[in-house]
GROMACS .gro file of C-alpha atoms in nm:
model
  374
    1MET     CA    1  14.305   7.022  17.293
    2HIS     CA    2  14.171   7.099  16.948
    3PHE     CA    3  14.318   7.069  16.600
    4SER     CA    4  14.330   7.444  16.562
    5THR     CA    5  14.607   7.441  16.826
    6LEU     CA    6  14.790   7.117  16.754
    7SER     CA    7  15.056   7.022  17.006
    8GLY     CA    8  15.420   7.049  16.909
    9SER     CA    9  15.462   6.672  16.934
   10ILE     CA   10  15.194   6.608  16.671
   11ALA     CA   11  15.336   6.874  16.441
   12LEU     CA   12  15.679   6.713  16.473
   13LEU     CA   13  15.539   6.369  16.390
   14LEU     CA   14  15.361   6.509  16.086
   15ALA     CA   15  15.675   6.681  15.964
   16GLY     CA   16  15.868   6.354  15.968
   17ALA     CA   17  15.608   6.155  15.780
   18GLN     CA   18  15.628   6.070  15.412
   19VAL     CA   19  15.375   6.321  15.287
   20VAL     CA   20  15.267   6.576  15.034
   21SER     CA   21  15.184   6.857  15.273
   22ALA     CA   22  15.054   7.103  15.017
   23HIS     CA   23  14.690   7.019  15.053
   24GLY     CA   24  14.558   7.355  14.946
   25VAL     CA   25  14.499   7.509  14.605
   26PHE     CA   26  14.421   7.864  14.488
   27VAL     CA   27  14.091   7.822  14.303
   28ASP     CA   28  13.989   8.186  14.257
   29ALA     CA   29  14.152   8.531  14.253
   30TYR     CA   30  14.052   8.884  14.157
   31GLY     CA   31  14.198   9.233  14.179
   32ASP     CA   32  14.062   9.569  14.289
   33ALA     CA   33  14.052   9.712  13.933
   34ASP     CA   34  13.791   9.466  13.803
   35PRO     CA   35  13.652   9.192  14.032
   36SER     CA   36  13.457   9.045  13.741
   37ILE     CA   37  13.778   8.895  13.592
   38ARG     CA   38  13.874   8.585  13.792
   39GLY     CA   39  14.210   8.411  13.785
   40TYR     CA   40  14.362   8.129  13.989
   41GLY     CA   41  14.691   7.977  14.099
   42LEU     CA   42  14.891   7.836  13.807
   43GLY     CA   43  14.855   7.459  13.784
   44TYR     CA   44  14.488   7.472  13.888
   45GLY     CA   45  14.261   7.224  13.711
   46HIS     CA   46  13.906   7.351  13.667
   47ASP     CA   47  13.779   6.994  13.629
   48THR     CA   48  13.925   6.871  13.959
   49THR     CA   49  13.655   6.755  14.198
   50ARG     CA   50  13.672   6.932  14.535
   51LYS     CA   51  13.464   6.694  14.744
   52GLY     CA   52  13.725   6.463  14.894
   53THR     CA   53  14.078   6.461  15.036
   54TRP     CA   54  14.278   6.194  14.849
   55LEU     CA   55  14.590   6.232  14.635
   56PHE     CA   56  14.395   6.150  14.320
   57PRO     CA   57  14.185   6.315  14.206
   58HIS     CA   58  14.145   6.576  14.481
   59GLN     CA   59  14.512   6.684  14.508
   60LYS     CA   60  14.627   6.636  14.150
   61ASP     CA   61  14.655   7.011  14.080
   62VAL     CA   62  14.811   7.112  14.414
   63PRO     CA   63  15.148   7.292  14.363
   64VAL     CA   64  15.448   7.179  14.568
   65PHE     CA   65  15.751   7.411  14.593
   66SER     CA   66  16.005   7.132  14.588
   67ASN     CA   67  16.184   6.896  14.350
   68LYS     CA   68  15.948   6.610  14.447
   69ILE     CA   69  15.575   6.583  14.497
   70VAL     CA   70  15.608   6.342  14.790
   71HIS     CA   71  15.868   6.427  15.052
   72ASN     CA   72  15.913   6.509  15.419
   73LYS     CA   73  16.100   6.768  15.625
   74TRP     CA   74  16.433   6.590  15.600
   75TRP     CA   75  16.410   6.487  15.234
   76ASN     CA   76  16.288   6.811  15.088
   77TYR     CA   77  16.452   7.063  14.860
   78TYR     CA   78  16.291   7.405  14.894
   79ASN     CA   79  16.275   7.592  14.565
   80PRO     CA   80  16.260   7.970  14.621
   81ASP     CA   81  16.187   8.023  14.252
   82GLY     CA   82  15.933   7.882  14.010
   83CYS     CA   83  15.567   7.795  14.054
   84GLY     CA   84  15.614   7.440  14.181
   85ILE     CA   85  15.517   7.096  14.054
   86CYS     CA   86  15.197   6.896  14.088
   87VAL     CA   87  15.070   6.547  14.007
   88ASP     CA   88  14.917   6.678  13.684
   89SER     CA   89  15.237   6.842  13.561
   90VAL     CA   90  15.452   6.539  13.648
   91ALA     CA   91  15.204   6.289  13.503
   92GLY     CA   92  15.174   6.489  13.183
   93TRP     CA   93  15.553   6.499  13.138
   94TYR     CA   94  15.599   6.125  13.202
   95GLN     CA   95  15.306   6.033  12.980
   96LYS     CA   96  15.464   6.232  12.699
   97ASN     CA   97  15.832   6.152  12.748
   98LYS     CA   98  15.862   5.832  12.954
   99PRO     CA   99  15.527   5.648  12.951
  100HIS     CA  100  15.700   5.317  13.034
  101MET     CA  101  15.797   5.463  13.373
  102TRP     CA  102  15.458   5.615  13.458
  103ASP     CA  103  15.193   5.366  13.346
  104PRO     CA  104  15.300   5.066  13.559
  105LYS     CA  105  15.347   5.282  13.868
  106ILE     CA  106  14.997   5.421  13.912
  107THR     CA  107  14.789   5.105  13.920
  108GLY     CA  108  14.786   5.088  14.299
  109GLU     CA  109  14.806   5.333  14.590
  110LYS     CA  110  15.136   5.197  14.728
  111GLU     CA  111  15.302   5.193  14.384
  112ARG     CA  112  15.184   5.546  14.316
  113TRP     CA  113  15.320   5.689  14.641
  114LYS     CA  114  15.651   5.503  14.599
  115PHE     CA  115  15.696   5.637  14.247
  116LEU     CA  116  15.623   5.998  14.346
  117TRP     CA  117  15.857   5.964  14.647
  118GLU     CA  118  16.148   5.832  14.440
  119VAL     CA  119  16.148   6.043  14.124
  120SER     CA  120  16.288   6.393  14.082
  121PRO     CA  121  16.113   6.506  13.763
  122SER     CA  122  16.273   6.699  13.479
  123PRO     CA  123  16.252   7.079  13.509
  124ASP     CA  124  16.018   7.058  13.210
  125ALA     CA  125  15.767   6.882  13.439
  126TYR     CA  126  15.735   7.191  13.659
  127ILE     CA  127  15.436   7.423  13.633
  128SER     CA  128  15.516   7.675  13.358
  129ASP     CA  129  15.454   8.040  13.440
  130GLU     CA  130  15.481   8.142  13.072
  131LYS     CA  131  15.232   7.883  12.949
  132GLY     CA  132  15.000   7.950  13.242
  133ILE     CA  133  14.992   8.325  13.178
  134ALA     CA  134  14.938   8.275  12.805
  135TYR     CA  135  14.652   8.034  12.872
  136LEU     CA  136  14.477   8.270  13.114
  137ASN     CA  137  14.515   8.550  12.861
  138TRP     CA  138  14.357   8.328  12.593
  139LEU     CA  139  14.067   8.241  12.824
  140GLU     CA  140  14.006   8.611  12.884
  141LYS     CA  141  14.028   8.716  12.519
  142THR     CA  142  13.788   8.444  12.408
  143GLY     CA  143  13.540   8.515  12.688
  144LYS     CA  144  13.565   8.172  12.850
  145THR     CA  145  13.396   8.094  13.179
  146ARG     CA  146  13.453   7.816  13.431
  147ILE     CA  147  13.273   7.659  13.723
  148ASN     CA  148  13.440   7.697  14.062
  149ARG     CA  149  13.373   7.349  14.198
  150VAL     CA  150  13.413   7.472  14.554
  151ASN     CA  151  13.090   7.675  14.543
  152ASP     CA  152  12.950   7.602  14.192
  153GLU     CA  153  12.989   7.968  14.097
  154THR     CA  154  13.031   8.052  13.727
  155LEU     CA  155  13.335   8.275  13.682
  156LYS     CA  156  13.469   8.480  13.391
  157SER     CA  157  13.825   8.353  13.354
  158GLY     CA  158  14.119   8.586  13.297
  159ILE     CA  159  14.418   8.758  13.453
  160PRO     CA  160  14.321   8.953  13.768
  161LYS     CA  161  14.339   9.333  13.731
  162VAL     CA  162  14.515   9.535  14.002
  163THR     CA  163  14.625   9.894  14.061
  164ALA     CA  164  14.920  10.046  14.245
  165GLY     CA  165  14.822  10.055  14.611
  166GLY     CA  166  14.526   9.828  14.537
  167SER     CA  167  14.469   9.467  14.636
  168LEU     CA  168  14.456   9.107  14.517
  169ASN     CA  169  14.208   8.866  14.675
  170VAL     CA  170  14.281   8.492  14.662
  171MET     CA  171  14.064   8.194  14.760
  172ASN     CA  172  14.261   7.905  14.910
  173TYR     CA  173  14.070   7.577  14.920
  174GLN     CA  174  14.205   7.369  15.208
  175ILE     CA  175  14.182   7.006  15.097
  176ASN     CA  176  14.297   6.853  15.424
  177LEU     CA  177  14.467   6.925  15.755
  178ASP     CA  178  14.798   7.071  15.643
  179GLY     CA  179  14.682   7.302  15.363
  180ALA     CA  180  14.603   7.603  15.582
  181GLY     CA  181  14.751   7.951  15.625
  182PRO     CA  182  14.892   8.184  15.715
  183PHE     CA  183  15.038   8.280  15.377
  184LYS     CA  184  15.327   8.510  15.293
  185CYS     CA  185  15.364   8.655  14.943
  186LYS     CA  186  15.617   8.814  14.709
  187ILE     CA  187  15.596   8.972  14.365
  188SER     CA  188  15.789   8.978  14.038
  189TYR     CA  189  15.750   9.304  13.847
  190HIS     CA  190  15.882   9.124  13.538
  191GLY     CA  191  15.609   8.859  13.552
  192ALA     CA  192  15.869   8.583  13.585
  193ALA     CA  193  15.898   8.319  13.856
  194HIS     CA  194  16.275   8.369  13.897
  195SER     CA  195  16.293   8.745  13.951
  196TRP     CA  196  16.125   8.854  14.274
  197LYS     CA  197  16.110   9.228  14.348
  198LYS     CA  198  15.981   9.244  14.706
  199ASP     CA  199  15.769   9.087  14.978
  200LEU     CA  200  15.404   9.187  14.998
  201SER     CA  201  15.179   9.269  15.290
  202VAL     CA  202  14.894   9.023  15.352
  203THR     CA  203  14.626   9.236  15.513
  204LYS     CA  204  14.374   8.954  15.565
  205ASN     CA  205  14.508   8.601  15.609
  206CYS     CA  206  14.381   8.246  15.641
  207PRO     CA  207  14.392   8.081  15.984
  208GLY     CA  208  14.647   7.819  16.078
  209ASP     CA  209  14.915   7.757  16.339
  210ALA     CA  210  15.291   7.809  16.302
  211LYS     CA  211  15.310   7.496  16.085
  212SER     CA  212  15.000   7.584  15.875
  213LEU     CA  213  14.779   7.318  16.035
  214PHE     CA  214  14.408   7.391  16.089
  215TRP     CA  215  14.143   7.126  16.144
  216PRO     CA  216  13.824   7.339  16.106
  217GLY     CA  217  13.939   7.449  15.759
  218ILE     CA  218  13.940   7.103  15.599
  219GLN     CA  219  13.742   7.099  15.271
  220LYS     CA  220  13.654   7.465  15.310
  221PRO     CA  221  13.755   7.783  15.122
  222CYS     CA  222  13.928   8.082  15.278
  223TRP     CA  223  13.987   8.422  15.121
  224PHE     CA  224  14.306   8.618  15.192
  225THR     CA  225  14.394   8.968  15.072
  226ILE     CA  226  14.730   9.096  14.946
  227GLN     CA  227  14.819   9.465  14.935
  228MET     CA  228  14.978   9.583  14.610
  229PRO     CA  229  15.276   9.822  14.649
  230ASN     CA  230  15.229  10.193  14.587
  231ASP     CA  231  15.524  10.182  14.345
  232LEU     CA  232  15.381   9.887  14.151
  233ASP     CA  233  15.532   9.873  13.801
  234CYS     CA  234  15.441   9.555  13.612
  235THR     CA  235  15.657   9.523  13.300
  236GLY     CA  236  15.607   9.159  13.204
  237ALA     CA  237  15.471   9.077  12.859
  238ASN     CA  238  15.346   8.743  12.734
  239GLY     CA  239  15.093   8.820  12.464
  240ILE     CA  240  14.963   9.082  12.706
  241GLU     CA  241  15.137   9.381  12.868
  242ASN     CA  242  15.176   9.509  13.226
  243ILE     CA  243  15.205   9.163  13.384
  244CYS     CA  244  15.333   9.086  13.736
  245LEU     CA  245  15.351   8.748  13.908
  246VAL     CA  246  15.256   8.698  14.274
  247ARG     CA  247  15.373   8.389  14.463
  248CYS     CA  248  15.220   8.298  14.800
  249GLU     CA  249  15.330   8.017  15.031
  250ASN     CA  250  15.247   7.887  15.376
  251ASN     CA  251  15.465   7.780  15.671
  252ALA     CA  252  15.446   7.401  15.647
  253ASP     CA  253  15.764   7.242  15.787
  254ASN     CA  254  15.809   7.016  15.487
  255GLY     CA  255  15.725   7.289  15.241
  256PRO     CA  256  15.635   7.570  15.200
  257PHE     CA  257  15.341   7.543  14.959
  258GLY     CA  258  15.093   7.768  14.783
  259GLY     CA  259  15.084   7.896  14.427
  260CYS     CA  260  15.159   8.167  14.169
  261ILE     CA  261  14.892   8.412  14.054
  262PRO     CA  262  14.957   8.634  13.751
  263VAL     CA  263  14.809   8.985  13.764
  264GLN     CA  264  14.780   9.270  13.514
  265GLN     CA  265  14.837   9.626  13.629
  266ILE     CA  266  14.577   9.881  13.522
  267ARG     CA  267  14.757  10.214  13.507
  268PRO     CA  268  14.590  10.549  13.577
  269VAL     CA  269  14.476  10.763  13.286
  270LYS     CA  270  14.460  11.139  13.327
  271LYS     CA  271  14.137  11.289  13.200
  272THR     CA  272  14.140  11.619  13.011
  273GLN     CA  273  14.019  11.935  13.181
  274LYS     CA  274  13.705  11.908  12.971
  275GLU     CA  275  13.641  11.564  13.122
  276GLY     CA  276  13.691  11.692  13.474
  277GLY     CA  277  14.067  11.654  13.505
  278LYS     CA  278  14.047  11.358  13.741
  279THR     CA  279  14.250  11.039  13.723
  280HIS     CA  280  14.064  10.719  13.650
  281TYR     CA  281  14.151  10.355  13.591
  282GLY     CA  282  14.044  10.201  13.263
  283LYS     CA  283  13.668  10.148  13.265
  284GLY     CA  284  13.641  10.300  13.610
  285TYR     CA  285  13.502   9.989  13.783
  286HIS     CA  286  13.381  10.065  14.135
  287PRO     CA  287  13.348   9.743  14.339
  288ASN     CA  288  13.074   9.697  14.595
  289PRO     CA  289  13.241   9.548  14.906
  290LYS     CA  290  12.908   9.412  15.031
  291LYS     CA  291  12.878   9.188  14.723
  292GLU     CA  292  13.238   9.066  14.713
  293ASP     CA  293  13.299   8.724  14.863
  294ALA     CA  294  13.648   8.817  14.983
  295LYS     CA  295  13.506   9.097  15.200
  296LYS     CA  296  13.267   8.871  15.386
  297PRO     CA  297  13.388   8.749  15.727
  298ALA     CA  298  13.492   8.385  15.743
  299PRO     CA  299  13.236   8.159  15.910
  300ARG     CA  300  13.315   8.064  16.268
  301PRO     CA  301  13.423   7.701  16.321
  302LYS     CA  302  13.154   7.468  16.454
  303PRO     CA  303  13.194   7.339  16.813
  304ALA     CA  304  13.443   7.052  16.834
  305ASN     CA  305  13.296   6.786  17.061
  306LYS     CA  306  13.370   6.442  16.913
  307LYS     CA  307  13.682   6.238  16.847
  308PRO     CA  308  13.759   6.120  16.491
  309THR     CA  309  13.776   5.753  16.395
  310LYS     CA  310  14.087   5.598  16.238
  311GLU     CA  311  13.918   5.619  15.900
  312GLU     CA  312  13.835   5.987  15.947
  313VAL     CA  313  14.193   6.063  16.049
  314LYS     CA  314  14.321   5.888  15.736
  315ALA     CA  315  14.084   6.094  15.523
  316ALA     CA  316  14.198   6.413  15.699
  317MET     CA  317  14.556   6.331  15.603
  318GLY     CA  318  14.467   6.260  15.241
  319GLY     CA  319  14.541   5.889  15.259
  320GLU     CA  320  14.911   5.918  15.346
  321ASN     CA  321  15.071   5.637  15.543
  322TYR     CA  322  15.175   5.791  15.873
  323ASP     CA  323  15.343   5.629  16.171
  324ASN     CA  324  15.102   5.471  16.417
  325GLY     CA  325  15.194   5.738  16.669
  326VAL     CA  326  15.056   6.010  16.444
  327ALA     CA  327  14.717   5.842  16.402
  328GLU     CA  328  14.692   5.767  16.774
  329GLU     CA  329  14.768   6.128  16.868
  330LEU     CA  330  14.520   6.265  16.618
  331GLN     CA  331  14.244   6.037  16.743
  332HIS     CA  332  14.261   6.213  17.079
  333GLU     CA  333  14.167   6.547  16.922
  334TYR     CA  334  13.810   6.675  16.895
  335ILE     CA  335  13.625   6.769  16.577
  336SER     CA  336  13.277   6.893  16.491
  337ASP     CA  337  12.984   6.685  16.366
  338GLU     CA  338  13.016   6.858  16.029
  339ASP     CA  339  13.383   6.760  15.999
  340LYS     CA  340  13.305   6.401  16.099
  341ASN     CA  341  13.037   6.373  15.832
  342ASN     CA  342  13.261   6.523  15.561
  343LEU     CA  343  13.557   6.300  15.644
  344SER     CA  344  13.344   5.989  15.677
  345TRP     CA  345  13.202   6.057  15.331
  346SER     CA  346  13.549   6.121  15.192
  347TYR     CA  347  13.686   5.793  15.327
  348LYS     CA  348  13.399   5.591  15.180
  349HIS     CA  349  13.424   5.761  14.841
  350LYS     CA  350  13.797   5.766  14.775
  351ASP     CA  351  13.857   5.731  14.402
  352PRO     CA  352  14.133   5.517  14.250
  353ILE     CA  353  14.364   5.688  14.005
  354ASN     CA  354  14.239   5.667  13.650
  355ASN     CA  355  14.517   5.627  13.395
  356TYR     CA  356  14.267   5.700  13.118
  357TYR     CA  357  14.241   6.057  13.247
  358TYR     CA  358  14.609   6.127  13.178
  359LYS     CA  359  14.604   5.946  12.844
  360ARG     CA  360  14.306   6.160  12.742
  361GLU     CA  361  14.485   6.477  12.852
  362LEU     CA  362  14.796   6.377  12.658
  363LYS     CA  363  14.593   6.317  12.341
  364ALA     CA  364  14.427   6.657  12.384
  365ARG     CA  365  14.767   6.826  12.417
  366ARG     CA  366  14.897   6.650  12.107
  367ARG     CA  367  14.590   6.755  11.907
  368ALA     CA  368  14.637   7.115  12.020
  369ILE     CA  369  15.005   7.110  11.918
  370ALA     CA  370  14.918   6.962  11.579
  371ALA     CA  371  14.649   7.227  11.524
  372ASP     CA  372  14.893   7.509  11.609
  373ALA     CA  373  15.149   7.367  11.364
  374LYS     CA  374  14.905   7.390  11.070
   0.00000   0.00000   0.00000
């Protein structure tokens, strides 16, 4: 038996554990109208290190579609609207509004997990679609770039450009075992996370079983492709017109999880007879499928021929405290040499949470607010 086909008993044990199961984050996205403009799932932190599997810092920008970051199947409220919450959004809210509750709780791993398990944050601590769209628009207008820490690629940040009947390509980075596909998606023509128009067709999906578990995908990226409707009509406006919002989520029992990706519709422009009379889209970008990462086939998993150690299993689960039965079952699975090396490294290099990081982020937010007020 291999992790790509986990037994039902293991999946059931995982579902009952106290766990953040959303160990995947959308780190890159582009549309068919202009693949040079690269977006991401709202909540994404460009400075988050991607080599590792632990709650902090590797999962701090992972969206959870629930009212708590840490939960399980039986203590989970599924939120069909919104763009989720993450450690970053919750920490930022508590640092700003209730620092006396946050600071003492993050000094140790047990205290941190207990705090995130117990609290149901204010709605203001959720990932904001309006602020996220406005920020991506600002990045695009000012010509900002970012480094995708998954592959060290320099990307031109902005809102992905799509056309009616076109496509949106999204890179999911699977942090650990339960952050896999397959994904299902829906769209808001109003660009709002509470007004969903229809479900979307995912023409190329990420691998994963019925519970979105997939061992060979740990610490690896996977592209999936979403078909845009032929009747696409994006009417959202947030400092920029023709905005839609796409939300994708997986099938995790104690979820689902995924992210929201804003897109801008590029509408057809009819040329005059003098220009040839043909319809074109904006600048008329013609992508080269051979050069687009999303078009490349996913690499085949390496042969699984060795059993993981207890430490490697713990790293695969992101450091959560599972029942002994879960760890014992997982240790009877087989993984590849590459996976063993990655998980062994991750276990040895787990980073403690750094309260200074959130204090620094809070100061930066306050400076930005003060600057806007002038």
